[in-house]
Amino acid sequence: MVSGKMVLHPLLMGAAGVQMGTRFVLSKECTAHQKFKEAFIRAQA
């Protein structure tokens, strides 16, 4: 899910929602371990 259109399409097909995981992993609300977040920052791909 990288755009509004990608989110909208499943909703128009009847989905109750979509799951967005890595999009928010670095937010302060995310309870992931700090080392996990740091690995995301260092990632190259």
mmCIF file with all atom_site columns, C-alpha atoms in Angstrom:
data_model
loop_
_atom_site.group_PDB
_atom_site.id
_atom_site.type_symbol
_atom_site.label_atom_id
_atom_site.label_alt_id
_atom_site.label_comp_id
_atom_site.label_asym_id
_atom_site.label_entity_id
_atom_site.label_seq_id
_atom_site.pdbx_PDB_ins_code
_atom_site.Cartn_x
_atom_site.Cartn_y
_atom_site.Cartn_z
_atom_site.occupancy
_atom_site.B_iso_or_equiv
_atom_site.pdbx_formal_charge
_atom_site.auth_seq_id
_atom_site.auth_comp_id
_atom_site.auth_asym_id
_atom_site.auth_atom_id
_atom_site.pdbx_PDB_model_num
ATOM 1  C CA . MET A 1 1  ? 0.000   0.000  0.000  1.00 0.00 ? 1  MET A CA 1
ATOM 2  C CA . VAL A 1 2  ? 1.947   2.980  -1.256 1.00 0.00 ? 2  VAL A CA 1
ATOM 3  C CA . SER A 1 3  ? -0.803  5.224  -2.560 1.00 0.00 ? 3  SER A CA 1
ATOM 4  C CA . GLY A 1 4  ? -4.357  6.214  -1.877 1.00 0.00 ? 4  GLY A CA 1
ATOM 5  C CA . LYS A 1 5  ? -5.480  4.303  -4.960 1.00 0.00 ? 5  LYS A CA 1
ATOM 6  C CA . MET A 1 6  ? -3.919  1.117  -3.619 1.00 0.00 ? 6  MET A CA 1
ATOM 7  C CA . VAL A 1 7  ? -5.879  1.561  -0.391 1.00 0.00 ? 7  VAL A CA 1
ATOM 8  C CA . LEU A 1 8  ? -9.107  2.528  -2.144 1.00 0.00 ? 8  LEU A CA 1
ATOM 9  C CA . HIS A 1 9  ? -9.258  -0.461 -4.506 1.00 0.00 ? 9  HIS A CA 1
ATOM 10 C CA . PRO A 1 10 ? -9.740  -3.179 -1.845 1.00 0.00 ? 10 PRO A CA 1
ATOM 11 C CA . LEU A 1 11 ? -12.232 -0.953 -0.013 1.00 0.00 ? 11 LEU A CA 1
ATOM 12 C CA . LEU A 1 12 ? -14.301 -0.547 -3.172 1.00 0.00 ? 12 LEU A CA 1
ATOM 13 C CA . MET A 1 13 ? -14.259 -4.334 -3.563 1.00 0.00 ? 13 MET A CA 1
ATOM 14 C CA . GLY A 1 14 ? -15.846 -4.707 -0.129 1.00 0.00 ? 14 GLY A CA 1
ATOM 15 C CA . ALA A 1 15 ? -12.882 -5.042 2.228  1.00 0.00 ? 15 ALA A CA 1
ATOM 16 C CA . ALA A 1 16 ? -13.449 -3.663 5.718  1.00 0.00 ? 16 ALA A CA 1
ATOM 17 C CA . GLY A 1 17 ? -9.919  -2.229 5.763  1.00 0.00 ? 17 GLY A CA 1
ATOM 18 C CA . VAL A 1 18 ? -6.319  -2.708 4.751  1.00 0.00 ? 18 VAL A CA 1
ATOM 19 C CA . GLN A 1 19 ? -3.275  -3.557 6.831  1.00 0.00 ? 19 GLN A CA 1
ATOM 20 C CA . MET A 1 20 ? -0.330  -1.170 6.809  1.00 0.00 ? 20 MET A CA 1
ATOM 21 C CA . GLY A 1 21 ? 2.573   -2.488 8.847  1.00 0.00 ? 21 GLY A CA 1
ATOM 22 C CA . THR A 1 22 ? 5.967   -1.100 7.912  1.00 0.00 ? 22 THR A CA 1
ATOM 23 C CA . ARG A 1 23 ? 4.466   2.247  6.999  1.00 0.00 ? 23 ARG A CA 1
ATOM 24 C CA . PHE A 1 24 ? 4.233   3.136  10.690 1.00 0.00 ? 24 PHE A CA 1
ATOM 25 C CA . VAL A 1 25 ? 7.017   1.084  12.278 1.00 0.00 ? 25 VAL A CA 1
ATOM 26 C CA . LEU A 1 26 ? 9.126   4.162  13.073 1.00 0.00 ? 26 LEU A CA 1
ATOM 27 C CA . SER A 1 27 ? 6.332   6.109  14.731 1.00 0.00 ? 27 SER A CA 1
ATOM 28 C CA . LYS A 1 28 ? 6.543   6.749  18.466 1.00 0.00 ? 28 LYS A CA 1
ATOM 29 C CA . GLU A 1 29 ? 3.218   4.936  18.881 1.00 0.00 ? 29 GLU A CA 1
ATOM 30 C CA . CYS A 1 30 ? 4.717   1.715  17.513 1.00 0.00 ? 30 CYS A CA 1
ATOM 31 C CA . THR A 1 31 ? 5.729   -0.562 20.369 1.00 0.00 ? 31 THR A CA 1
ATOM 32 C CA . ALA A 1 32 ? 8.428   -2.383 18.388 1.00 0.00 ? 32 ALA A CA 1
ATOM 33 C CA . HIS A 1 33 ? 11.804  -2.686 20.101 1.00 0.00 ? 33 HIS A CA 1
ATOM 34 C CA . GLN A 1 34 ? 14.168  0.234  19.468 1.00 0.00 ? 34 GLN A CA 1
ATOM 35 C CA . LYS A 1 35 ? 16.764  -2.105 17.889 1.00 0.00 ? 35 LYS A CA 1
ATOM 36 C CA . PHE A 1 36 ? 14.118  -3.241 15.402 1.00 0.00 ? 36 PHE A CA 1
ATOM 37 C CA . LYS A 1 37 ? 13.392  0.377  14.467 1.00 0.00 ? 37 LYS A CA 1
ATOM 38 C CA . GLU A 1 38 ? 17.112  1.096  14.084 1.00 0.00 ? 38 GLU A CA 1
ATOM 39 C CA . ALA A 1 39 ? 17.416  -1.863 11.700 1.00 0.00 ? 39 ALA A CA 1
ATOM 40 C CA . PHE A 1 40 ? 14.705  -0.289 9.533  1.00 0.00 ? 40 PHE A CA 1
ATOM 41 C CA . ILE A 1 41 ? 16.606  2.985  9.441  1.00 0.00 ? 41 ILE A CA 1
ATOM 42 C CA . ARG A 1 42 ? 19.805  1.204  8.358  1.00 0.00 ? 42 ARG A CA 1
ATOM 43 C CA . ALA A 1 43 ? 18.069  -0.928 5.696  1.00 0.00 ? 43 ALA A CA 1
ATOM 44 C CA . GLN A 1 44 ? 19.122  -0.341 2.097  1.00 0.00 ? 44 GLN A CA 1
ATOM 45 C CA . ALA A 1 45 ? 16.342  -2.132 0.215  1.00 0.00 ? 45 ALA A CA 1
#
